[in-house]
Amino acid sequence: IARSTKHGVHRGMSSVTIPPPACMLRPLEAPFRYLFGPGPSNVPPRILAAGGRPIIGHMHSEMFGIMNDIKKGIQYAFQTSNNMTLAMSGSGHTAMECAVFNIVEPGESVLVAINGIWGERVAEIAERMGAKVHTLFKTPGGHFTNAEIEQALAKHKPVLFFLAHGESSSGLVHPVDGVGDICHKYNCLLLVDSVASLGAAPLLMDQQNIDILYTGSQKALNAPPGTAPISFSERACHKMFNRKTKPVSYLLDMTHLSNYWGNDGKPERKYHHTGPVSGFFALRESLAILAEMGLENSWSHHTEVAEYLWKGLEDLGLKLFIKDKDLRLPSVTTIAIPEGYDWKELLAYIMKHHQIEFTGGLGPSVGMVLRIGLMGYNCNKANAAMALAALEDALKQCRKSKA
Ligand code: PMP
């Protein structure tokens, strides 16, 4: 009970009625897990160490130097010379919302390719901010031809077209060649999601005429979740900096963020929000690792390990969900759920007995697939062999007819 005087509660005297929770008096427990799902993936010691360094102020000159390095690292990873390149303080969804909120004004038309959960999400984000949303639809695993895209662009005349390059809910890597040119023919900007594919499958922002590209920190980049690289072409900047209305979000407003990242040409960077300093340290280290390895090596390494995994899965008698090898996402492999098994039981068994995380489907692919992700640091044949052995064991132990 609080002791009070006529002046109110005594300073320094106990006035709390909620005691310290017992859980807070116990140490943090986070077990080691093999994160072989679609993300986050395991973080290598070098990146953990970078994130564990003493923090500095988010507005210190050294921090601006680190942010400038991150910008260069993203320009390399995206293969872009866009000045408007930065990392969002937040997960991949923050970048999705940033792109849509800044580019689109209420009432404008947006076209979204939906072939899994990511198109669904972007359509909902655009709808919530008052856009007129049109969709192109395929069931999970499907993809769109350039002719289909062109037809929809001609019909709906959107200001923005969304496509997921690495559709992680279905395991599909979507062709992007030519799509940017078609969009520009119809005066539309191309927004591409590479959260699950960056560093694992070839993508060249400038050469492929992508206007807005974003990714996440926690997949092939192997940083902890919580930061999200994004880049805007000149064409995209022209649209977003000549709007009639302010974007619906203050936090994600690119006029502020471009100043925070030193991209607006102004001599002074002003306080906008406190960036995740440790997250930026870790992201810088992950971009450094990618730069040291080289993008092309990273792409071919992911393909080689994925092909080893795919062969092993087929040898176990399993069916890969994406039939065409060229359309399989090397970072996230989808397996058709084998007949006679409960997919939840398989996943629980593998987690319990092998400390390995695989996952089921997501959104429209739930109940259709199992997903195995081997990305960045996790991407090697030893891990693929471990994943295969765990799955083989689970297939022996969990057969339904046994019960
Ligand atoms: N897009 C794709 C393709 C993804 O795989 C994910 C994460 N699974 C996201 C967007 C969303 O990223 P986040 O969970 O970091 O918000």
PDB file of N, CA and C and ligand atoms in Angstrom, residues 38-39 90-94 96 118 121 164 166-169 193-197 214 216-219 225-227 362 371, ligand 1:
ATOM      1  N   PRO A  38      12.439 -20.748 -42.860  1.00  0.00           N
ATOM      2  CA  PRO A  38      12.540 -19.620 -43.804  1.00  0.00           C
ATOM      3  C   PRO A  38      13.001 -18.322 -43.139  1.00  0.00           C
ATOM      4  N   GLY A  39      13.573 -18.371 -41.979  1.00  0.00           N
ATOM      5  CA  GLY A  39      14.116 -17.194 -41.305  1.00  0.00           C
ATOM      6  C   GLY A  39      13.423 -16.952 -39.988  1.00  0.00           C
ATOM      7  N   GLY A  90      13.489  -1.544 -38.435  1.00  0.00           N
ATOM      8  CA  GLY A  90      12.317  -2.419 -38.332  1.00  0.00           C
ATOM      9  C   GLY A  90      12.494  -3.614 -39.247  1.00  0.00           C
ATOM     10  N   SER A  91      11.567  -4.541 -39.176  1.00  0.00           N
ATOM     11  CA  SER A  91      11.685  -5.781 -39.948  1.00  0.00           C
ATOM     12  C   SER A  91      11.244  -5.540 -41.396  1.00  0.00           C
ATOM     13  N   GLY A  92      11.227  -6.615 -42.176  1.00  0.00           N
ATOM     14  CA  GLY A  92      10.851  -6.520 -43.586  1.00  0.00           C
ATOM     15  C   GLY A  92       9.524  -5.804 -43.811  1.00  0.00           C
ATOM     16  N   HIS A  93       8.565  -6.030 -42.920  1.00  0.00           N
ATOM     17  CA  HIS A  93       7.266  -5.355 -43.063  1.00  0.00           C
ATOM     18  C   HIS A  93       7.389  -3.837 -43.015  1.00  0.00           C
ATOM     19  N   THR A  94       8.365  -3.350 -42.270  1.00  0.00           N
ATOM     20  CA  THR A  94       8.565  -1.897 -42.187  1.00  0.00           C
ATOM     21  C   THR A  94       8.929  -1.361 -43.565  1.00  0.00           C
ATOM     22  N   MET A  96       8.167  -2.839 -46.420  1.00  0.00           N
ATOM     23  CA  MET A  96       6.974  -2.980 -47.269  1.00  0.00           C
ATOM     24  C   MET A  96       6.070  -1.760 -47.089  1.00  0.00           C
ATOM     25  N   TRP A 118       2.917 -12.946 -49.595  1.00  0.00           N
ATOM     26  CA  TRP A 118       3.506 -11.601 -49.620  1.00  0.00           C
ATOM     27  C   TRP A 118       2.691 -10.622 -50.459  1.00  0.00           C
ATOM     28  N   ARG A 121      -0.243  -9.645 -48.322  1.00  0.00           N
ATOM     29  CA  ARG A 121       0.109  -8.625 -47.316  1.00  0.00           C
ATOM     30  C   ARG A 121       0.198  -7.231 -47.934  1.00  0.00           C
ATOM     31  N   ALA A 164       6.870 -10.289 -55.624  1.00  0.00           N
ATOM     32  CA  ALA A 164       7.837 -10.897 -54.700  1.00  0.00           C
ATOM     33  C   ALA A 164       8.849 -11.682 -55.528  1.00  0.00           C
ATOM     34  N   GLY A 166      11.571 -13.452 -54.190  1.00  0.00           N
ATOM     35  CA  GLY A 166      11.658 -14.723 -53.473  1.00  0.00           C
ATOM     36  C   GLY A 166      10.365 -14.937 -52.718  1.00  0.00           C
ATOM     37  N   GLU A 167       9.436 -15.718 -53.300  1.00  0.00           N
ATOM     38  CA  GLU A 167       8.142 -15.943 -52.641  1.00  0.00           C
ATOM     39  C   GLU A 167       8.351 -17.076 -51.632  1.00  0.00           C
ATOM     40  N   SER A 168       8.657 -16.702 -50.404  1.00  0.00           N
ATOM     41  CA  SER A 168       9.100 -17.693 -49.418  1.00  0.00           C
ATOM     42  C   SER A 168       7.982 -18.591 -48.913  1.00  0.00           C
ATOM     43  N   SER A 169       6.715 -18.196 -49.089  1.00  0.00           N
ATOM     44  CA  SER A 169       5.647 -19.083 -48.621  1.00  0.00           C
ATOM     45  C   SER A 169       5.434 -20.255 -49.582  1.00  0.00           C
ATOM     46  N   ASP A 193      10.065  -7.353 -53.713  1.00  0.00           N
ATOM     47  CA  ASP A 193      10.419  -7.882 -52.389  1.00  0.00           C
ATOM     48  C   ASP A 193      11.528  -8.917 -52.565  1.00  0.00           C
ATOM     49  N   SER A 194      12.670  -8.657 -51.931  1.00  0.00           N
ATOM     50  CA  SER A 194      13.762  -9.650 -51.998  1.00  0.00           C
ATOM     51  C   SER A 194      14.174 -10.086 -50.592  1.00  0.00           C
ATOM     52  N   VAL A 195      13.210 -10.058 -49.662  1.00  0.00           N
ATOM     53  CA  VAL A 195      13.531 -10.421 -48.276  1.00  0.00           C
ATOM     54  C   VAL A 195      14.141 -11.822 -48.220  1.00  0.00           C
ATOM     55  N   ALA A 196      13.543 -12.767 -48.949  1.00  0.00           N
ATOM     56  CA  ALA A 196      13.990 -14.151 -48.847  1.00  0.00           C
ATOM     57  C   ALA A 196      15.031 -14.518 -49.902  1.00  0.00           C
ATOM     58  N   SER A 197      15.259 -13.655 -50.865  1.00  0.00           N
ATOM     59  CA  SER A 197      16.126 -14.051 -51.985  1.00  0.00           C
ATOM     60  C   SER A 197      17.448 -13.304 -52.050  1.00  0.00           C
ATOM     61  N   TYR A 214      13.469  -3.958 -51.564  1.00  0.00           N
ATOM     62  CA  TYR A 214      13.776  -4.054 -50.134  1.00  0.00           C
ATOM     63  C   TYR A 214      14.108  -5.492 -49.786  1.00  0.00           C
ATOM     64  N   GLY A 216      15.376  -8.040 -45.982  1.00  0.00           N
ATOM     65  CA  GLY A 216      15.388  -8.109 -44.514  1.00  0.00           C
ATOM     66  C   GLY A 216      16.778  -8.501 -44.056  1.00  0.00           C
ATOM     67  N   SER A 217      17.053  -8.287 -42.790  1.00  0.00           N
ATOM     68  CA  SER A 217      18.401  -8.554 -42.272  1.00  0.00           C
ATOM     69  C   SER A 217      18.609 -10.008 -41.886  1.00  0.00           C
ATOM     70  N   GLN A 218      17.516 -10.751 -41.693  1.00  0.00           N
ATOM     71  CA  GLN A 218      17.614 -12.017 -40.954  1.00  0.00           C
ATOM     72  C   GLN A 218      17.616 -13.273 -41.819  1.00  0.00           C
ATOM     73  N   LYS A 219      17.741 -13.111 -43.126  1.00  0.00           N
ATOM     74  CA  LYS A 219      17.698 -14.306 -43.988  1.00  0.00           C
ATOM     75  C   LYS A 219      19.114 -14.619 -44.446  1.00  0.00           C
ATOM     76  N   PRO A 225      17.059 -10.233 -36.714  1.00  0.00           N
ATOM     77  CA  PRO A 225      15.933  -9.518 -37.303  1.00  0.00           C
ATOM     78  C   PRO A 225      15.858  -8.091 -36.760  1.00  0.00           C
ATOM     79  N   GLY A 226      15.294  -7.184 -37.544  1.00  0.00           N
ATOM     80  CA  GLY A 226      15.050  -5.844 -36.995  1.00  0.00           C
ATOM     81  C   GLY A 226      15.574  -4.691 -37.819  1.00  0.00           C
ATOM     82  N   THR A 227      16.276  -4.973 -38.932  1.00  0.00           N
ATOM     83  CA  THR A 227      16.624  -3.889 -39.856  1.00  0.00           C
ATOM     84  C   THR A 227      16.296  -4.362 -41.269  1.00  0.00           C
ATOM     85  N   LEU A 362       2.798 -21.009 -45.129  1.00  0.00           N
ATOM     86  CA  LEU A 362       2.431 -19.722 -44.540  1.00  0.00           C
ATOM     87  C   LEU A 362       1.302 -19.141 -45.389  1.00  0.00           C
ATOM     88  N   ARG A 371       8.768 -26.397 -45.246  1.00  0.00           N
ATOM     89  CA  ARG A 371       9.787 -25.495 -45.784  1.00  0.00           C
ATOM     90  C   ARG A 371      11.118 -25.665 -45.057  1.00  0.00           C
TER      91      ARG A 371
HETATM   92  N1  PMP B   1       8.757 -10.821 -47.597  1.00  0.00           N
HETATM   93  C1  PMP B   1       9.223 -12.072 -47.650  1.00  0.00           C
HETATM   94  C2  PMP B   1       9.442 -12.723 -48.974  1.00  0.00           C
HETATM   95  C3  PMP B   1       9.526 -12.755 -46.467  1.00  0.00           C
HETATM   96  O1  PMP B   1       9.986 -14.011 -46.524  1.00  0.00           O
HETATM   97  C4  PMP B   1       9.323 -12.100 -45.226  1.00  0.00           C
HETATM   98  C5  PMP B   1       9.639 -12.777 -43.912  1.00  0.00           C
HETATM   99  N2  PMP B   1       9.275 -14.101 -43.805  1.00  0.00           N
HETATM  100  C6  PMP B   1       8.815 -10.799 -45.233  1.00  0.00           C
HETATM  101  C7  PMP B   1       8.556 -10.180 -46.431  1.00  0.00           C
HETATM  102  C8  PMP B   1       8.517 -10.057 -43.980  1.00  0.00           C
HETATM  103  O2  PMP B   1       9.653  -9.789 -43.248  1.00  0.00           O
HETATM  104  P1  PMP B   1       9.626  -9.596 -41.659  1.00  0.00           P
HETATM  105  O3  PMP B   1       9.124 -10.864 -41.056  1.00  0.00           O
HETATM  106  O4  PMP B   1      11.071  -9.314 -41.359  1.00  0.00           O
HETATM  107  O5  PMP B   1       8.739  -8.442 -41.369  1.00  0.00           O
END
